[in-house]
PDB file of C-alpha atoms and ligand atoms in Angstrom:
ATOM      1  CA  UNK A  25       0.000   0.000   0.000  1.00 91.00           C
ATOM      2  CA  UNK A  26       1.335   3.533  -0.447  1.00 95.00           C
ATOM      3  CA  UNK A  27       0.386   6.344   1.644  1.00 96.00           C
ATOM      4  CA  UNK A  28       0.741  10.005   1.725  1.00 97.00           C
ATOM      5  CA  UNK A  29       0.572  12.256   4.894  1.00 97.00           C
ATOM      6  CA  UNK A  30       0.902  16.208   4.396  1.00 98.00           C
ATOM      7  CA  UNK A  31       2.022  17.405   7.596  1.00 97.00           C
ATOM      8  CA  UNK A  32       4.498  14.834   7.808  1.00 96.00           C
ATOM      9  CA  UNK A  33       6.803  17.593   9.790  1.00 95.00           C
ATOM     10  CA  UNK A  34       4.824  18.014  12.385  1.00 92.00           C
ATOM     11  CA  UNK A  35       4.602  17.202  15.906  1.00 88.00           C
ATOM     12  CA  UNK A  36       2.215  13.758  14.826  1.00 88.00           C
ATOM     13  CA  UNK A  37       3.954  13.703  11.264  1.00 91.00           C
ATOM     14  CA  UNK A  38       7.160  12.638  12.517  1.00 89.00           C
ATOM     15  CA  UNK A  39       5.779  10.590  14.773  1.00 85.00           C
ATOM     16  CA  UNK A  40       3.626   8.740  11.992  1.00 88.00           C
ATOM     17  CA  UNK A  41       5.874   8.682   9.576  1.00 90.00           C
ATOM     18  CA  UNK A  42       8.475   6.704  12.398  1.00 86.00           C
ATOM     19  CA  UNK A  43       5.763   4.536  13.398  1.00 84.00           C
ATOM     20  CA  UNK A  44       4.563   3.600  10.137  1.00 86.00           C
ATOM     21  CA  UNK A  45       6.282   0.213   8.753  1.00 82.00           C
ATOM     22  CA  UNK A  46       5.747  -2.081   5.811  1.00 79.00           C
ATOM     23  CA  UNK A  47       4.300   0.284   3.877  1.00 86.00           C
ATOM     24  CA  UNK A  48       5.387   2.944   1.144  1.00 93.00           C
ATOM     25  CA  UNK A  49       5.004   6.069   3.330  1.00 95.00           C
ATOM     26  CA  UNK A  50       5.720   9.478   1.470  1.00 97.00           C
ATOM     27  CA  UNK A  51       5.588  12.505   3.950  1.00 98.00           C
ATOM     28  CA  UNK A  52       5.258  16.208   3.141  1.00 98.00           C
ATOM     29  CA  UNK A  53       6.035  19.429   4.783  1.00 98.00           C
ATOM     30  CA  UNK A  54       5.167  23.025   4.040  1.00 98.00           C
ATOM     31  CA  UNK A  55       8.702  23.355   1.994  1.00 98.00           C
ATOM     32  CA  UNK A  56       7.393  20.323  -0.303  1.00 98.00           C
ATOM     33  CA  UNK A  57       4.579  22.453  -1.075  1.00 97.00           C
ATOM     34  CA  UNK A  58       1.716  24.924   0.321  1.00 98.00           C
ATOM     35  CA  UNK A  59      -1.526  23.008   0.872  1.00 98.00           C
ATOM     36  CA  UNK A  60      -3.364  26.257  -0.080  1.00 98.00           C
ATOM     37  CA  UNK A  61      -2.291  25.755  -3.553  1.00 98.00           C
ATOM     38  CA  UNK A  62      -4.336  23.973  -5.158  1.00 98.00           C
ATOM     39  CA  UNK A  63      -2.311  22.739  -8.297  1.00 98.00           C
ATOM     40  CA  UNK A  64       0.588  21.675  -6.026  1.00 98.00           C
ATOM     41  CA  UNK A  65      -1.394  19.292  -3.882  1.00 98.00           C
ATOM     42  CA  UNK A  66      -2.839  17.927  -7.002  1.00 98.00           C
ATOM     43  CA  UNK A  67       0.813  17.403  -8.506  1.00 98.00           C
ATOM     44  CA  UNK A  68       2.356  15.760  -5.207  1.00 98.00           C
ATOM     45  CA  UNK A  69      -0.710  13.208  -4.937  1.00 98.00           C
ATOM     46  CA  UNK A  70      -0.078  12.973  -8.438  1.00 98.00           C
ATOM     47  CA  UNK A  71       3.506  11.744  -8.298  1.00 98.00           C
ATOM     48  CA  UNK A  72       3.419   9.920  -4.950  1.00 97.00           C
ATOM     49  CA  UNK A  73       0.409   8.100  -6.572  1.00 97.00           C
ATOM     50  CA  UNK A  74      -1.306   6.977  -2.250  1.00 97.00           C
ATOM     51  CA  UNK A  75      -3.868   4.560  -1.986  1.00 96.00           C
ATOM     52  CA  UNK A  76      -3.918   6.739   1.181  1.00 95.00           C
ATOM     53  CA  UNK A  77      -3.142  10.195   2.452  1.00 97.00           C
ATOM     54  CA  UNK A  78      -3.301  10.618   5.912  1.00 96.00           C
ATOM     55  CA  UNK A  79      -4.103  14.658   5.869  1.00 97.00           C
ATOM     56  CA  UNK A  80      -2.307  16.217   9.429  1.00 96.00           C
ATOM     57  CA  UNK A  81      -1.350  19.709   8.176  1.00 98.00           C
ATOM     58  CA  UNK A  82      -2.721  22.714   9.741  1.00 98.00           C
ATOM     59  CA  UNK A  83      -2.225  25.932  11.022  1.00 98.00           C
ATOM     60  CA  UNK A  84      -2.244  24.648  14.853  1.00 95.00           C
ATOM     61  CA  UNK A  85      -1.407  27.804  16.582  1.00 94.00           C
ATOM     62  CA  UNK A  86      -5.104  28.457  18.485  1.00 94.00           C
ATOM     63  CA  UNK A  87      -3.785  31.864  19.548  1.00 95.00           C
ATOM     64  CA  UNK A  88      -2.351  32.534  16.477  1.00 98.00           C
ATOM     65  CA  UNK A  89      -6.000  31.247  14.811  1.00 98.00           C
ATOM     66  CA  UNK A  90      -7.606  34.050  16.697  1.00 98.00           C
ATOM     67  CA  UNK A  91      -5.168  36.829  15.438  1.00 98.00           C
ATOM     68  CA  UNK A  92      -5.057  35.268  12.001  1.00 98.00           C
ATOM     69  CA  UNK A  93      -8.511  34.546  11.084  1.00 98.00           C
ATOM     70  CA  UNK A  94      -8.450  34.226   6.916  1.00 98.00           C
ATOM     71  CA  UNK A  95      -5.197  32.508   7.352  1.00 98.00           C
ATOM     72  CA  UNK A  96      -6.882  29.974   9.833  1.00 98.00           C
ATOM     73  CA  UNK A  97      -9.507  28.913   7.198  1.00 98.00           C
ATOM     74  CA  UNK A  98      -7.312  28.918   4.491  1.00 98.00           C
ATOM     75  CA  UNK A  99      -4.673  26.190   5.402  1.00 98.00           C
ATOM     76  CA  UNK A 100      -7.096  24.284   7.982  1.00 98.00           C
ATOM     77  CA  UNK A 101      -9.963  24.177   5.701  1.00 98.00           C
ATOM     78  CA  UNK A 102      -9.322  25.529   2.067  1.00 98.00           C
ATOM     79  CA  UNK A 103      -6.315  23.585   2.506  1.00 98.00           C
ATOM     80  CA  UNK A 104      -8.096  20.528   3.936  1.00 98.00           C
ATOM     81  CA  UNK A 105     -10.499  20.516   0.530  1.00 98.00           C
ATOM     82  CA  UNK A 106      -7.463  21.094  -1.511  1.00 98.00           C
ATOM     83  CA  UNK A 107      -6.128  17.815  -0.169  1.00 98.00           C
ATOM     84  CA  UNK A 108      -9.855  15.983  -0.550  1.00 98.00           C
ATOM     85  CA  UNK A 109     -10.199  17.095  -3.928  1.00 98.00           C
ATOM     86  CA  UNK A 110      -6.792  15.757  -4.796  1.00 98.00           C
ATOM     87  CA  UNK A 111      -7.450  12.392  -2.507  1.00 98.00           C
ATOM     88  CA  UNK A 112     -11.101  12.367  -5.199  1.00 98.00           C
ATOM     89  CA  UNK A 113      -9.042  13.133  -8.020  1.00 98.00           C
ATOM     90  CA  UNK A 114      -7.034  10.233  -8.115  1.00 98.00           C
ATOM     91  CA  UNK A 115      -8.934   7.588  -6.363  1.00 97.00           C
ATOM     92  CA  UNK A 116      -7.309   7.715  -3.003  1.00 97.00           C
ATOM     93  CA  UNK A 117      -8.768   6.916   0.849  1.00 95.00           C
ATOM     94  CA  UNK A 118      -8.373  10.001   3.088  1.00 96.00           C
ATOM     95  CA  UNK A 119      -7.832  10.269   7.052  1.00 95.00           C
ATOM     96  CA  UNK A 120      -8.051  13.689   8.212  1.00 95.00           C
ATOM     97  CA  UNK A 121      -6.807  14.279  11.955  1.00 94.00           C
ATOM     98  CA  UNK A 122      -9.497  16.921  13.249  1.00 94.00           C
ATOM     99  CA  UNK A 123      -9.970  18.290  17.088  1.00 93.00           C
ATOM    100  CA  UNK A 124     -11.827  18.844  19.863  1.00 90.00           C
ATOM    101  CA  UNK A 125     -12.186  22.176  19.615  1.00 94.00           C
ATOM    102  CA  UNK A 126     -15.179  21.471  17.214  1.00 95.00           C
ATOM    103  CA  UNK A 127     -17.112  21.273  20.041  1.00 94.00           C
ATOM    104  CA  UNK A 128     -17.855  24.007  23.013  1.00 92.00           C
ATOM    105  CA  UNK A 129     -16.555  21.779  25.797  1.00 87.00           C
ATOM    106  CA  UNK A 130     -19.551  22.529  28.019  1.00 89.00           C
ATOM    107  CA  UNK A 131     -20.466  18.922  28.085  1.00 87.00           C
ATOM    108  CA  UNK A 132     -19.994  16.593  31.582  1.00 85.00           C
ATOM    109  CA  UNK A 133     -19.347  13.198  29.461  1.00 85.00           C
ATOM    110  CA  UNK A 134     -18.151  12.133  26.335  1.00 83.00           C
ATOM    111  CA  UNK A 135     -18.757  13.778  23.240  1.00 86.00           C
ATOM    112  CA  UNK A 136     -20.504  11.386  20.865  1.00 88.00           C
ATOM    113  CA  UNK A 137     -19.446  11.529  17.367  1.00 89.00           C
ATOM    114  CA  UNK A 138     -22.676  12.870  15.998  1.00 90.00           C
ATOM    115  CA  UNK A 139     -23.042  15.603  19.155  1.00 92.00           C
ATOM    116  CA  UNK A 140     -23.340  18.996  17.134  1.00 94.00           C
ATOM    117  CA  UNK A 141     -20.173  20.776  16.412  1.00 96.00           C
ATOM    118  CA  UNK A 142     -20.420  24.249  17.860  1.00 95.00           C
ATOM    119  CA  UNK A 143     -16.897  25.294  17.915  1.00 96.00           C
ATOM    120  CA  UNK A 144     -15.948  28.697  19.991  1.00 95.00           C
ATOM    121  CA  UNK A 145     -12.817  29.297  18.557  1.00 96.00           C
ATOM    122  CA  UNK A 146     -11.300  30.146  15.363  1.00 98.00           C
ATOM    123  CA  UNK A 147      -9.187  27.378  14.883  1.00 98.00           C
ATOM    124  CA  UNK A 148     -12.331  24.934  15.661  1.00 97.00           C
ATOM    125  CA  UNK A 149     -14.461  26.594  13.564  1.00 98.00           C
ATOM    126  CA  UNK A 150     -11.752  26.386  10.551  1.00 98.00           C
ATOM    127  CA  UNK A 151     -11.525  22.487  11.549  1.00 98.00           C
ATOM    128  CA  UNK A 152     -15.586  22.228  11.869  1.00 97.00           C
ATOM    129  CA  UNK A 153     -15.669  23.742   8.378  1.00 98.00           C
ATOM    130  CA  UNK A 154     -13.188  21.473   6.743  1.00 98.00           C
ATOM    131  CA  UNK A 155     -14.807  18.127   8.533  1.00 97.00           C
ATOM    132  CA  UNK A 156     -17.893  19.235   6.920  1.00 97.00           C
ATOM    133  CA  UNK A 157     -16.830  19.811   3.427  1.00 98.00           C
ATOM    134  CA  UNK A 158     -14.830  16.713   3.234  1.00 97.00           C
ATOM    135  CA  UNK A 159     -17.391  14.996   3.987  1.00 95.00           C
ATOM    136  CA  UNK A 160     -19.562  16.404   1.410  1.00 96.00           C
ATOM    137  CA  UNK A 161     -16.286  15.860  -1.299  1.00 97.00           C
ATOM    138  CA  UNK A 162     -15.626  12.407  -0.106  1.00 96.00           C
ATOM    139  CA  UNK A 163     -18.615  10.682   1.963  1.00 93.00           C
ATOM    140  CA  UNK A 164     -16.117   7.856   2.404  1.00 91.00           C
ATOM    141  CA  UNK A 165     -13.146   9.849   4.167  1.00 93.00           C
ATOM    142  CA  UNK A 166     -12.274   8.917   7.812  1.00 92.00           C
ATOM    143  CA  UNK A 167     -12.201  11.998   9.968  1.00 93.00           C
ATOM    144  CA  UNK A 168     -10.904  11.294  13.598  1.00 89.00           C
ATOM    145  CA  UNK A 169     -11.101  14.339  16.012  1.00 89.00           C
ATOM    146  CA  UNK A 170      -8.450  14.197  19.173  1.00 85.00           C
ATOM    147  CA  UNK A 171      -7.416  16.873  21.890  1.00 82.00           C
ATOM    148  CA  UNK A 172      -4.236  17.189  22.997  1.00 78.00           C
ATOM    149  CA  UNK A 173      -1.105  15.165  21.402  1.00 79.00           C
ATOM    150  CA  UNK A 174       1.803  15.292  23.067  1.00 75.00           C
ATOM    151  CA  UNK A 175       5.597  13.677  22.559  1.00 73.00           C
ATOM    152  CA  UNK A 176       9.258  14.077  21.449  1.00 71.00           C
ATOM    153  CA  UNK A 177      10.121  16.270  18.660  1.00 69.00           C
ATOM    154  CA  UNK A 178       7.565  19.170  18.415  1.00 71.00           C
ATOM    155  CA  UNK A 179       5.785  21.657  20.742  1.00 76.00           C
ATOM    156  CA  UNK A 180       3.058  20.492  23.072  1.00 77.00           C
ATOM    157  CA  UNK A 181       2.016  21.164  26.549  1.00 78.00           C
ATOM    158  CA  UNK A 182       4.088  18.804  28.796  1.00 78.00           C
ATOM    159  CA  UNK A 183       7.125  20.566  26.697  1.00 81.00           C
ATOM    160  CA  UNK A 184       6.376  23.715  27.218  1.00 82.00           C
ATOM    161  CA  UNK A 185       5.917  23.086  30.681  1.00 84.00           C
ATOM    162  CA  UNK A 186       9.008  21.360  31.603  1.00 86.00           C
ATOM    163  CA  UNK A 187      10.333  24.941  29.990  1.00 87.00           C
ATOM    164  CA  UNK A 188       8.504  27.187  31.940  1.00 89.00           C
ATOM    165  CA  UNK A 189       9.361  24.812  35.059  1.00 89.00           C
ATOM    166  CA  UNK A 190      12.986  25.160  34.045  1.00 91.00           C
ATOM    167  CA  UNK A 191      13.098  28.779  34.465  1.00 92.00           C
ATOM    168  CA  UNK A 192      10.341  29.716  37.079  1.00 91.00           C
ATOM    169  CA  UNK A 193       9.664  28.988  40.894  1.00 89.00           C
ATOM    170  CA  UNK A 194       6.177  28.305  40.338  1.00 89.00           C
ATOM    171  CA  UNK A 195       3.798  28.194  37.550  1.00 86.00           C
ATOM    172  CA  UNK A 196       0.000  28.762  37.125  1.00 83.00           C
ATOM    173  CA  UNK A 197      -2.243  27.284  34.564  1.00 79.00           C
ATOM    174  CA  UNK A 198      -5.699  27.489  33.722  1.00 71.00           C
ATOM    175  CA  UNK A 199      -7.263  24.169  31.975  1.00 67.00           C
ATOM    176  CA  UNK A 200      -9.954  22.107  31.789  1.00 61.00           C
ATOM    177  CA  UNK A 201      -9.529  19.198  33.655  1.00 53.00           C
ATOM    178  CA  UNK A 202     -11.260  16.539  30.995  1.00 53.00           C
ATOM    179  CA  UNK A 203      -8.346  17.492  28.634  1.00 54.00           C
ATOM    180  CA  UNK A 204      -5.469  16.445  30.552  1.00 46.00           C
ATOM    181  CA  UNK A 205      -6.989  12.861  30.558  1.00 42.00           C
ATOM    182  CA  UNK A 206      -5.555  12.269  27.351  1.00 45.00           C
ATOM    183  CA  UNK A 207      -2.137  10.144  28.014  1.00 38.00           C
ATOM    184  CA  UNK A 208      -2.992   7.567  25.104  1.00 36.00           C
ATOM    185  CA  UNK A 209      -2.226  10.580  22.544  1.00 42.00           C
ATOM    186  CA  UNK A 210       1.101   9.737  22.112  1.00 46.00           C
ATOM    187  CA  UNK A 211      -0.436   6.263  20.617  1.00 41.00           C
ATOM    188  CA  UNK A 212      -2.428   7.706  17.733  1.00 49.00           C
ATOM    189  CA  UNK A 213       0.400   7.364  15.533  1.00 49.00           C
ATOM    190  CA  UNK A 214      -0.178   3.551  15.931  1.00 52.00           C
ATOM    191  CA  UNK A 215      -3.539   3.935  16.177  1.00 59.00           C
ATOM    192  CA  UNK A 216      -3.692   5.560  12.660  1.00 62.00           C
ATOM    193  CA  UNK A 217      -1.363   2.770  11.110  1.00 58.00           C
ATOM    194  CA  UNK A 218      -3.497   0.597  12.467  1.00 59.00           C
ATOM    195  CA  UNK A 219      -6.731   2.099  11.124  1.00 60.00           C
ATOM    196  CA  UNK A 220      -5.366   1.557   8.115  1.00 58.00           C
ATOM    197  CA  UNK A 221      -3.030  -1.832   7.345  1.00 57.00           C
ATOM    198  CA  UNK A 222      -6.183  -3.714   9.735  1.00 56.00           C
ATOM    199  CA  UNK A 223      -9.286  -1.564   9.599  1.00 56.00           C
ATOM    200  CA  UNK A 224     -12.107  -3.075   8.228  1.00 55.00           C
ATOM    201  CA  UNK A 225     -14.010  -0.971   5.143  1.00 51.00           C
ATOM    202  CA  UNK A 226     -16.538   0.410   8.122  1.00 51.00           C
ATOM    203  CA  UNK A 227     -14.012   1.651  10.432  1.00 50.00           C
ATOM    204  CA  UNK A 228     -12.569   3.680   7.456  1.00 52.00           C
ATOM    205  CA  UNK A 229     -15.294   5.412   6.711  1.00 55.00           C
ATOM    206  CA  UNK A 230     -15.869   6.696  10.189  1.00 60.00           C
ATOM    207  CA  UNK A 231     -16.214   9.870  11.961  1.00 67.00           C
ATOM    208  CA  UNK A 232     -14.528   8.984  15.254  1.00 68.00           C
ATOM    209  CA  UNK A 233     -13.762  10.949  18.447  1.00 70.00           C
ATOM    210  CA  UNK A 234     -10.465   9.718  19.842  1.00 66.00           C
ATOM    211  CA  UNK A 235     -11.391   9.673  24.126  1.00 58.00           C
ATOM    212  CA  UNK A 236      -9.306   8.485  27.233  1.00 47.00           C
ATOM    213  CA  UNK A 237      -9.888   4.537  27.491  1.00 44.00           C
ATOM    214  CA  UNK A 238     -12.242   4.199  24.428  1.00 46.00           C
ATOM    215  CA  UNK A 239     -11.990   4.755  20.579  1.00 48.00           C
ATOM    216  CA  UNK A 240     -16.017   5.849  19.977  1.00 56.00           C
ATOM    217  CA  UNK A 241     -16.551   5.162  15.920  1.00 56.00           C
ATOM    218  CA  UNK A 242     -20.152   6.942  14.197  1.00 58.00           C
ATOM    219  CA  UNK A 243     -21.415   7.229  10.588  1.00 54.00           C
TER     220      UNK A 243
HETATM  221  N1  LIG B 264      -1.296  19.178  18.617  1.00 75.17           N
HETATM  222  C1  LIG B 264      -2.437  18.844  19.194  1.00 75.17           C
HETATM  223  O1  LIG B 264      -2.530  18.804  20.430  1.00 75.17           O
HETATM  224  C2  LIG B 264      -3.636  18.499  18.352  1.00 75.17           C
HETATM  225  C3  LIG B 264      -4.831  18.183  18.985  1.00 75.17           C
HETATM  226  C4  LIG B 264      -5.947  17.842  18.194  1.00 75.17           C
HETATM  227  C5  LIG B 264      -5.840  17.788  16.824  1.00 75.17           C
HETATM  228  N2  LIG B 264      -4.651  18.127  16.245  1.00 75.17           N
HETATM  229  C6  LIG B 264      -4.586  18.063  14.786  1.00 75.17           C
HETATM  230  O2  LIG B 264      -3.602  17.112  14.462  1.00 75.17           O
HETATM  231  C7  LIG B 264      -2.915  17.503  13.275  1.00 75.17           C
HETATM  232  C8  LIG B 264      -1.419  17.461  13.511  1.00 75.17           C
HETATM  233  O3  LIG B 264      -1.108  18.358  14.570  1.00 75.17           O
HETATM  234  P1  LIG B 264       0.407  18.639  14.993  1.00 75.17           P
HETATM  235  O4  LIG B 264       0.400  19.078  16.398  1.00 75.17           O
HETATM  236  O5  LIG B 264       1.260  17.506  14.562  1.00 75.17           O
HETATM  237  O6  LIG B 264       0.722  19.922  14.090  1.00 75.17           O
HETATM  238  P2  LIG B 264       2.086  20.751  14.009  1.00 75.17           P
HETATM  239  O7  LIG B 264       3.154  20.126  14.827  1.00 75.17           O
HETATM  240  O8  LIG B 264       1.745  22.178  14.240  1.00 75.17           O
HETATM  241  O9  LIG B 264       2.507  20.549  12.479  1.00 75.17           O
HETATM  242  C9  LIG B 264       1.756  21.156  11.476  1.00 75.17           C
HETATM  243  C10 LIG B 264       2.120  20.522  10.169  1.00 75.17           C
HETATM  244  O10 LIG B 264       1.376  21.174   9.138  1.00 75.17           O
HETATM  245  C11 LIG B 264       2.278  21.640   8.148  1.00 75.17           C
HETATM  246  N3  LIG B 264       1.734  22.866   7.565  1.00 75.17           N
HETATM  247  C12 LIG B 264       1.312  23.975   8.215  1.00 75.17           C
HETATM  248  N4  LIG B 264       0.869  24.883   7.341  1.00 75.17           N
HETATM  249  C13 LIG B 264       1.018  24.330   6.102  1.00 75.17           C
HETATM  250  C14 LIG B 264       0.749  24.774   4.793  1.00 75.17           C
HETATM  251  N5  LIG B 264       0.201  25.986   4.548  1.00 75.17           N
HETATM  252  N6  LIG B 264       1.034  23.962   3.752  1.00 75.17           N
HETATM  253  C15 LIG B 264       1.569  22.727   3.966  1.00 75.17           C
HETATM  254  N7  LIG B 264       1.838  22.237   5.194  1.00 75.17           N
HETATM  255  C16 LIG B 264       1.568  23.036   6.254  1.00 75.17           C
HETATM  256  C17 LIG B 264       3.580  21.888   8.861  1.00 75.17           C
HETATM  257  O11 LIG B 264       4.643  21.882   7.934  1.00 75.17           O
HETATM  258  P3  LIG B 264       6.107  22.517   8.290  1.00 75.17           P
HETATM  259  O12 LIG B 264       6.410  22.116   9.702  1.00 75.17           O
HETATM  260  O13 LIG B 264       6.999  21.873   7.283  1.00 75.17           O
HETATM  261  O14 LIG B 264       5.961  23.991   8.143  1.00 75.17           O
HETATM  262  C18 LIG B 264       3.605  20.681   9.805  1.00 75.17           C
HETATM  263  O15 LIG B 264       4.037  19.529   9.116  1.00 75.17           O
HETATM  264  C19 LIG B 264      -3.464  18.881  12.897  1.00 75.17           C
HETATM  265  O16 LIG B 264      -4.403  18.717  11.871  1.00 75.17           O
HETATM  266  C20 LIG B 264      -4.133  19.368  14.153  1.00 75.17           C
HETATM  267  O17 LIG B 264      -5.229  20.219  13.854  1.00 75.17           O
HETATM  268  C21 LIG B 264      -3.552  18.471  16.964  1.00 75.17           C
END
């Protein structure tokens, strides 16, 4: 099988694309080519010819969302359609990694894959936007929403902590408690290999929110 992942250079990319074994895995970065260009995410599905493209790349920076609106919705979800119409184009399954942050986080229990997105920030609502037009361009794409990731090689929270910790006497930080329950993050990168070398037809056309202790699948 030969797969595909745009955002290869990211904090999951790397870790995907070291996970990821028997296969023909071709990453991409933003210096292989812009995702908001059209032509040249047609060309490098094109050339690497993916049964698969795992689709990771996005602008990630929530803060930077909120300052940054039109950029926001162009790579996370002009970007994310550029990618789907590409993945159409030449015949290919897509998994796009989506978020949390389509939802408002008022709920007290799990989110349920078909609970109504009503994202509060920018970032979600780019991500919100881009689940919902994929799934208009390609009904069969597998979109698989997680909150925090976290390990080696790329910013996250425990990193950034450890910094802070480094250099400060003490620290305070506001979160919601639900999203530090998350430790099984660092296993996605499995996870998505799995999805895909042992994943029945079904579980690849899913819409699945990634949540401490269970993997809940809908569509
Ligand atoms: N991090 C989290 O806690 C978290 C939680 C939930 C969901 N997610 C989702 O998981 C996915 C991966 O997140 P991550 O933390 O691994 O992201 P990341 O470390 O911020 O990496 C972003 C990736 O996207 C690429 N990229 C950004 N803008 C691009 C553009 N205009 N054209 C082409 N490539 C572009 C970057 O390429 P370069 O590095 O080469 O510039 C990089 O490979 C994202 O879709 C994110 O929304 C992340």
């Amino acid at each position: 099988m030969r797969i595909t992942i745009f955002g290869a250079t990211g904090l999951q990319g790397k870790s995907l694309m070291g996970a990821w074994s028997d296969d023909a895995v071709t990453g991409f970065g933003s210096a292989d080519g812009d995702i908001r260009n059209a032509e040249r995410v047609s060309d490098l599905v094109r050339r690497s010819r993916p049964d698969g493209i795992v689709h990771l790349a996005a602008y990630t920076d929530v803060d930077g969302c909120e300052a940054n609106r039109d950029l926001a919705f162009d790579v996370n979800c002009r970007g994310a359609v550029n990618v789907a119409q590409a993945a159409r184009q030449y015949g290919a399954h897509l998994l796009f990694l989506s978020t949390d942050y389509v939802f408002d986080g008022t709920k007290t229990t799990p989110y349920a894959t078909d609970d109504r997105r009503a994202a509060r920030s920018v970032y979600g609502r780019s991500k919100a936007d881009a689940e919902v037009q994929l799934s208009q361009i390609l009904p069969d794409c597998c979109i698989v929403r997680t909150s925090w990731l976290f390990g080696a090689g790329g910013k996250c929270f425990p990193d950034t902590i450890l910094k802070l910790a480094a250099s400060r006497p003490q620290l305070e930080v506001v979160v919601a408690a639900e999203r530090l329950l998350q430790p099984r993050r660092r296993l996605a990168a499995r996870e998505t290999e799995h999805e895909y070398r042992h994943g029945e037809p079904e579980s690849l056309r899913a819409l699945g929110n990634l949540q401490p202790g269970n993997c809940e699948h809908g569509r």
